[in-house]
Amino acid sequence: MSDTLESLRAEYQTLREKGLALDLTRGKPSAAQLDLANGLLDIPLSTDHRDTAGTDLRNYGGTDGLVELREIFSELLGIPVPQLLAGGNASLQKMHDTVVELLLHGTPGGEPWVGKDIAFLCPSPGYDRHFAITQALGIRMISVPYLEDGSLDLPAIEKHLADSAVRGMWIVPMYANPTGSTVDEATARALVAMPAAAPDFRIFWDNAYALHHLTDDEPAPIDILGLAAEAGNPDRVFVFASTSKITHAGAGVAFFASSPANIAWHKKNASVQTIGPDKLTQLRHARFFGDAEGVRAHMRKHRALLAPKFAIVDRVLSERLTGHATWTKPTGGYFVTLNAPARTASRAVELAKSIGVAVTPAGAAFPYGDDPRDSVIRIAPSMPPEAELEQAIEALCVCVLLAEAELAVSR
Ligand code: PMP
């Protein structure tokens, strides 16, 4: 047995004896981040619950969402107000429902997808809950690995689009979950202009982290709907966003945006589903922020809490895993992707679990849970306090090194 394996086993045993209970699994805001938005809960609406047009927001109606709030996010997301709807609290539900609408009704003028061989392109590693939606709804998933530099493999995507079964594509354009990569304008232009065999091919542009910068650089979101219109494919893109990681993750507002034709299509479908969203929550958000600058200032407070945590992750990984693994250094969003040595991720996650460090299951960031290299581990640093986070990453590093050493002796 090598010295390394022995010393790592000893270190692992010491960690086990600590009885850790640490959680790096999901990208949830910490309590301190949630506290930043507690002012929302103190906004009195009992005597003032009307919008600027005088509508009583306690009642049914207003299915497009509160104009005042849509105006604020219109500026932030760079999307015209009429093309930006606000409703519900979860953008994931909007994504799910949009896929269901496509299955049942098809696109405007298109055929329903249900009963057909339908496939979605899934840039990978990607967001496990996207893949869960497509899998649950019977849609075939095609993994499209990101290139080494974190950019999308446009030639591969173009090749897949020659297949008329390919009707959709998931993409998180800014600070992607989990790679942290951001789509640049040239790539965005290519995606909306690319020929597609299926005339109803749709891109699910999930801009969940559009405002979630971790540095002074605060790039504006790409005007993807404008680019799609310019390219002659105005209806190709559905945009999703929410305040989940801006205010309170369980009590925020979701946004859905698209071309005028798609908005009309969605409104028709949604009209049988609801008589209007929770406009009081929307009103609280509009009053809490005041304007787009209010949201930007608020996001800087999140950054002040989050950036030190990302720095801890990077420091500990550098100290322990340099020469063994690589990892992303995101400038926004909620995740770090750790690329452990090939064939060690599942074992490392299992080792971590058995000493009380919970990590998202290996493979989760891939369609069908299949990471072909068994290498990717998603780290979500937001939730634990800094001291716990440091301990958890230290422990995870030991698990990665131990998994690597075990593999070396088994060869
Ligand atoms: N999209 C991405 C890429 C996410 O990472 C998350 C949260 N982890 C969501 C959507 C969920 O958004 P919501 O809370 O609006 O459903």
XYZ file of C-alpha atoms and ligand atoms in Angstrom:
427
model
C 0.000 0.000 0.000
C 1.436 3.389 -0.894
C 2.268 5.987 1.737
C -0.178 8.361 0.107
C -3.027 5.928 0.345
C -2.193 5.203 3.970
C -1.853 8.828 4.970
C -5.071 9.735 3.140
C -6.898 6.902 4.874
C -5.637 8.188 8.195
C -6.768 11.713 7.352
C -10.141 10.371 6.252
C -10.513 8.479 9.516
C -9.776 11.648 11.495
C -12.511 13.421 9.547
C -14.923 10.592 10.228
C -14.298 10.917 13.942
C -15.318 14.572 13.818
C -18.919 13.518 13.126
C -19.400 16.175 10.441
C -22.842 17.169 9.186
C -22.158 19.495 6.252
C -24.177 20.157 3.114
C -22.868 21.291 -0.274
C -25.737 19.889 -2.304
C -28.080 22.587 -3.499
C -27.614 26.189 -4.505
C -29.840 27.652 -1.863
C -29.402 31.180 -0.546
C -28.118 31.278 3.043
C -30.232 32.652 5.855
C -28.130 35.837 5.783
C -28.995 36.277 2.104
C -32.688 35.719 2.792
C -32.491 38.305 5.567
C -31.440 40.911 2.988
C -34.989 40.846 1.640
C -36.847 40.803 4.944
C -38.011 44.341 4.204
C -40.443 42.694 1.785
C -42.283 41.204 4.752
C -42.668 44.577 6.431
C -44.314 46.375 3.530
C -47.840 47.163 4.685
C -50.449 46.525 2.030
C -53.616 46.616 4.113
C -54.413 50.227 3.246
C -52.552 50.518 -0.032
C -52.977 47.577 -2.323
C -53.592 49.218 -5.671
C -51.276 49.594 -8.627
C -50.587 52.974 -10.231
C -53.607 52.501 -12.518
C -55.781 52.105 -9.404
C -56.510 48.383 -9.795
C -57.192 46.509 -6.567
C -54.448 43.892 -6.590
C -56.125 41.731 -3.972
C -58.569 40.532 -6.571
C -58.438 38.160 -9.544
C -57.081 39.373 -12.851
C -53.908 40.862 -14.246
C -52.690 37.621 -15.779
C -49.667 39.297 -17.418
C -48.349 40.369 -14.025
C -47.929 43.750 -12.389
C -46.729 46.343 -14.892
C -44.615 48.230 -12.322
C -42.591 45.097 -11.585
C -42.354 44.071 -15.234
C -40.997 47.556 -16.016
C -38.187 47.093 -13.490
C -37.213 43.677 -14.847
C -37.709 44.816 -18.425
C -34.828 47.214 -17.888
C -32.714 44.611 -16.075
C -33.277 41.811 -18.596
C -33.382 44.064 -21.674
C -36.791 42.772 -22.754
C -39.747 44.980 -23.785
C -42.532 45.006 -21.160
C -45.218 43.521 -23.463
C -42.936 40.529 -24.096
C -42.186 39.944 -20.413
C -44.811 38.264 -18.219
C -44.612 37.938 -14.428
C -46.423 35.201 -12.550
C -45.968 32.336 -10.165
C -42.939 32.005 -7.939
C -40.897 29.391 -9.792
C -39.392 29.719 -13.241
C -38.869 25.962 -13.202
C -42.629 25.516 -13.180
C -42.869 27.860 -16.187
C -40.303 25.735 -18.011
C -42.190 22.564 -17.164
C -45.505 24.065 -18.235
C -44.039 25.395 -21.472
C -42.823 21.922 -22.399
C -46.277 20.548 -21.536
C -47.905 23.229 -23.725
C -45.649 22.207 -26.597
C -46.483 18.550 -26.084
C -50.219 19.179 -25.988
C -50.667 22.087 -28.383
C -47.476 22.389 -30.412
C -46.063 25.774 -31.342
C -48.302 28.380 -33.012
C -49.106 26.750 -36.343
C -47.066 23.646 -35.453
C -48.097 20.112 -34.547
C -48.370 18.849 -30.948
C -45.186 17.075 -29.900
C -46.877 14.369 -27.878
C -46.488 10.843 -29.223
C -43.565 11.816 -31.457
C -39.866 11.137 -31.044
C -38.806 14.474 -29.575
C -35.269 15.243 -28.461
C -33.684 18.127 -26.542
C -30.034 19.129 -26.716
C -28.519 19.296 -23.257
C -25.216 21.141 -22.963
C -23.414 19.182 -20.258
C -22.612 19.444 -17.486
C -25.906 21.256 -17.005
C -28.769 21.802 -14.568
C -30.145 18.539 -13.218
C -33.679 19.880 -12.813
C -33.833 20.796 -16.516
C -32.962 17.225 -17.325
C -35.529 16.002 -14.806
C -38.272 17.911 -16.660
C -37.428 16.491 -20.064
C -36.956 13.005 -18.683
C -40.252 13.082 -16.774
C -42.113 14.247 -19.882
C -40.711 11.521 -22.099
C -38.365 13.675 -24.135
C -35.116 12.118 -25.295
C -32.020 13.976 -24.153
C -28.865 14.392 -26.188
C -25.822 15.430 -24.209
C -23.653 18.055 -25.911
C -20.432 18.411 -23.910
C -19.110 21.913 -23.377
C -15.747 22.538 -24.991
C -12.631 22.658 -22.852
C -12.780 26.472 -22.593
C -16.375 26.342 -21.309
C -17.962 27.458 -24.570
C -20.749 25.688 -26.428
C -19.820 23.240 -29.162
C -21.578 25.073 -31.990
C -20.555 22.663 -34.778
C -21.948 19.735 -32.761
C -25.170 21.637 -32.068
C -25.536 22.532 -35.731
C -25.059 18.905 -36.693
C -27.755 17.773 -34.264
C -30.150 20.398 -35.598
C -30.110 18.634 -38.948
C -32.223 15.965 -37.229
C -35.895 16.996 -37.229
C -36.486 15.109 -33.948
C -34.439 17.792 -32.186
C -37.047 20.314 -31.095
C -35.473 21.939 -28.080
C -32.349 22.899 -26.239
C -31.685 23.815 -22.628
C -29.202 26.569 -21.949
C -28.300 28.712 -18.936
C -26.711 31.662 -20.729
C -25.119 33.460 -17.788
C -23.032 31.899 -15.046
C -24.371 28.474 -15.957
C -25.352 25.863 -13.434
C -22.918 24.257 -12.756
C -20.018 25.414 -14.959
C -20.342 29.166 -14.419
C -19.810 29.727 -18.143
C -21.487 32.580 -20.001
C -22.668 32.584 -23.609
C -21.030 35.390 -25.594
C -22.812 37.442 -28.199
C -21.271 35.672 -31.205
C -22.452 32.319 -29.818
C -25.906 33.717 -29.093
C -26.144 35.023 -32.659
C -25.095 31.636 -34.008
C -27.681 29.799 -31.884
C -30.594 31.892 -33.101
C -29.475 31.909 -36.736
C -28.514 28.243 -37.163
C -30.586 26.243 -39.634
C -32.808 23.683 -37.895
C -34.596 20.826 -39.633
C -37.531 21.222 -37.210
C -39.284 24.538 -37.885
C -40.550 24.480 -34.285
C -37.114 24.125 -32.694
C -37.072 26.102 -29.412
C -34.271 27.285 -27.143
C -35.068 27.358 -23.422
C -32.912 30.336 -22.417
C -32.929 30.043 -18.626
C -31.413 33.277 -17.390
C -31.691 32.317 -13.721
C -28.411 34.079 -12.867
C -28.654 37.170 -15.096
C -28.084 39.551 -12.201
C -25.962 37.373 -9.963
C -22.499 38.808 -10.497
C -19.588 38.003 -8.205
C -17.216 40.730 -9.429
C -17.324 44.416 -10.421
C -18.037 43.323 -13.966
C -21.808 43.411 -14.330
C -22.503 42.564 -17.968
C -26.019 43.207 -19.240
C -27.903 40.166 -20.489
C -27.701 39.552 -24.228
C -30.797 40.707 -26.112
C -31.509 37.192 -27.274
C -35.078 37.923 -28.404
C -33.846 40.884 -30.466
C -31.083 38.755 -32.002
C -33.552 35.965 -32.823
C -35.859 38.447 -34.544
C -32.914 39.922 -36.452
C -31.890 36.438 -37.593
C -35.352 35.761 -38.979
C -36.223 33.236 -36.238
C -38.204 35.487 -33.882
C -40.074 32.618 -32.227
C -37.093 30.368 -31.503
C -36.410 31.448 -27.917
C -38.250 31.253 -24.591
C -36.614 33.258 -21.813
C -37.013 32.404 -18.125
C -35.893 34.221 -14.985
C -37.025 34.714 -11.407
C -36.359 36.506 -8.164
C -35.703 33.182 -6.404
C -32.083 34.066 -5.681
C -32.736 37.777 -5.419
C -35.338 37.897 -2.647
C -36.946 34.849 -1.018
C -36.485 31.655 -2.973
C -39.858 30.255 -1.975
C -41.896 33.442 -2.229
C -40.667 35.387 -5.215
C -41.764 36.074 -8.753
C -41.036 34.176 -11.966
C -40.706 35.736 -15.416
C -41.414 34.359 -18.854
C -40.495 36.201 -22.035
C -40.608 35.514 -25.744
C -41.652 36.883 -29.140
C -45.052 38.586 -29.458
C -46.423 35.486 -31.240
C -45.182 33.124 -28.537
C -46.484 35.397 -25.781
C -49.933 35.382 -27.402
C -49.728 31.577 -27.695
C -48.691 31.174 -24.070
C -51.367 33.581 -22.831
C -54.030 31.608 -24.655
C -52.797 28.361 -23.105
C -52.423 29.891 -19.644
C -55.871 31.508 -19.750
C -57.454 28.184 -18.850
C -54.961 27.627 -16.062
C -55.241 30.702 -13.863
C -57.346 33.811 -13.262
C -54.262 35.741 -12.335
C -51.025 35.536 -10.317
C -50.269 36.692 -6.772
C -50.012 40.385 -7.531
C -49.543 41.375 -3.895
C -46.194 39.583 -3.845
C -45.370 41.372 -7.075
C -46.411 44.715 -5.568
C -44.206 44.116 -2.525
C -41.285 43.412 -4.828
C -41.922 46.561 -6.897
C -42.131 48.692 -3.740
C -39.154 47.025 -2.074
C -36.843 47.691 -5.020
C -38.327 50.929 -6.376
C -36.447 50.632 -9.638
C -33.837 48.619 -11.538
C -31.021 50.316 -9.641
C -32.631 49.099 -6.414
C -32.303 45.518 -7.651
C -28.696 46.072 -8.720
C -27.820 47.521 -5.319
C -29.513 44.567 -3.638
C -27.545 42.091 -5.735
C -24.314 43.750 -4.601
C -25.287 42.862 -1.034
C -25.652 39.224 -2.101
C -22.269 39.444 -3.737
C -20.717 40.705 -0.491
C -21.946 37.544 1.223
C -21.246 35.117 -1.620
C -17.907 36.214 -3.086
C -15.918 35.361 0.093
C -17.420 31.861 0.001
C -16.339 31.332 -3.599
C -12.887 32.587 -2.595
C -12.745 29.983 0.196
C -13.650 27.207 -2.254
C -10.983 28.331 -4.717
C -8.337 28.671 -2.009
C -8.926 25.244 -0.461
C -9.126 23.525 -3.849
C -5.863 25.231 -4.867
C -4.154 24.155 -1.654
C -5.278 20.542 -1.838
C -6.032 19.614 -5.431
C -3.573 21.500 -7.624
C -2.064 18.932 -9.987
C -4.876 16.462 -9.260
C -8.020 18.188 -10.474
C -9.264 21.329 -12.195
C -12.186 23.527 -11.266
C -14.072 26.541 -12.524
C -13.577 30.077 -11.219
C -16.986 31.573 -11.839
C -17.536 35.328 -11.935
C -21.204 34.916 -11.089
C -23.932 32.449 -10.269
C -24.048 29.809 -7.576
C -21.744 26.931 -8.436
C -18.210 25.687 -8.858
C -17.614 22.647 -11.042
C -14.842 20.418 -9.801
C -13.346 18.152 -12.455
C -11.931 15.322 -10.378
C -9.613 12.734 -11.939
C -11.516 10.471 -14.353
C -13.380 7.583 -12.693
C -13.242 9.063 -9.189
C -16.256 11.357 -8.822
C -18.794 8.736 -7.698
C -16.353 7.213 -5.239
C -15.355 10.642 -3.874
C -19.012 11.628 -3.374
C -19.696 8.291 -1.662
C -16.674 8.740 0.612
C -17.841 12.259 1.468
C -21.346 11.083 2.243
C -20.169 8.474 4.677
C -18.304 11.073 6.755
C -21.246 13.474 6.798
C -20.475 15.749 3.841
C -23.410 15.810 1.445
C -22.571 16.649 -2.172
C -24.884 16.531 -5.217
C -24.708 12.962 -6.568
C -21.968 12.431 -9.137
C -23.461 12.381 -12.621
C -26.410 14.614 -11.648
C -25.244 17.341 -14.009
C -25.605 15.012 -17.010
C -28.690 13.709 -18.850
C -29.766 10.366 -17.338
C -27.189 10.933 -14.572
C -24.469 9.657 -16.853
C -21.143 11.441 -16.607
C -19.088 9.492 -19.151
C -15.812 10.350 -17.397
C -17.200 10.073 -13.860
C -15.345 13.262 -13.100
C -17.717 16.164 -12.403
C -18.612 17.181 -8.863
C -20.880 20.195 -8.411
C -20.062 22.402 -5.440
C -22.719 24.783 -4.112
C -21.008 27.160 -1.657
C -23.896 29.520 -0.835
C -25.651 27.799 2.049
C -23.109 26.856 4.746
C -21.496 29.493 6.965
C -17.889 30.214 5.947
C -16.215 28.060 8.627
C -18.399 25.068 7.768
C -17.862 25.596 4.075
C -14.103 25.526 4.529
C -14.345 22.313 6.535
C -16.622 20.740 3.936
C -14.330 21.590 1.013
C -11.281 20.369 2.945
C -13.084 17.078 3.574
C -14.228 16.804 -0.031
C -10.638 17.306 -1.209
C -9.469 14.453 1.021
C -12.215 12.275 -0.487
C -11.151 13.145 -4.046
C -7.499 12.416 -3.254
C -8.407 9.171 -1.518
C -10.593 8.069 -4.443
C -7.708 8.849 -6.784
C -5.209 6.937 -4.647
C -7.548 3.933 -4.366
C -7.962 3.869 -8.128
C -4.198 4.050 -8.643
C -3.566 0.961 -6.477
C -6.430 -0.960 -8.088
C -4.896 -0.646 -11.566
N -32.686 27.580 -13.339
C -31.448 27.353 -12.881
C -30.327 27.281 -13.842
C -31.232 27.149 -11.516
O -30.002 26.890 -11.072
C -32.322 27.227 -10.630
C -32.176 27.033 -9.143
N -31.242 26.156 -8.726
C -33.589 27.447 -11.150
C -33.747 27.626 -12.503
C -34.798 27.464 -10.279
O -35.465 28.654 -10.459
P -36.858 28.934 -9.765
O -36.639 29.024 -8.314
O -37.271 30.233 -10.382
O -37.783 27.805 -10.134
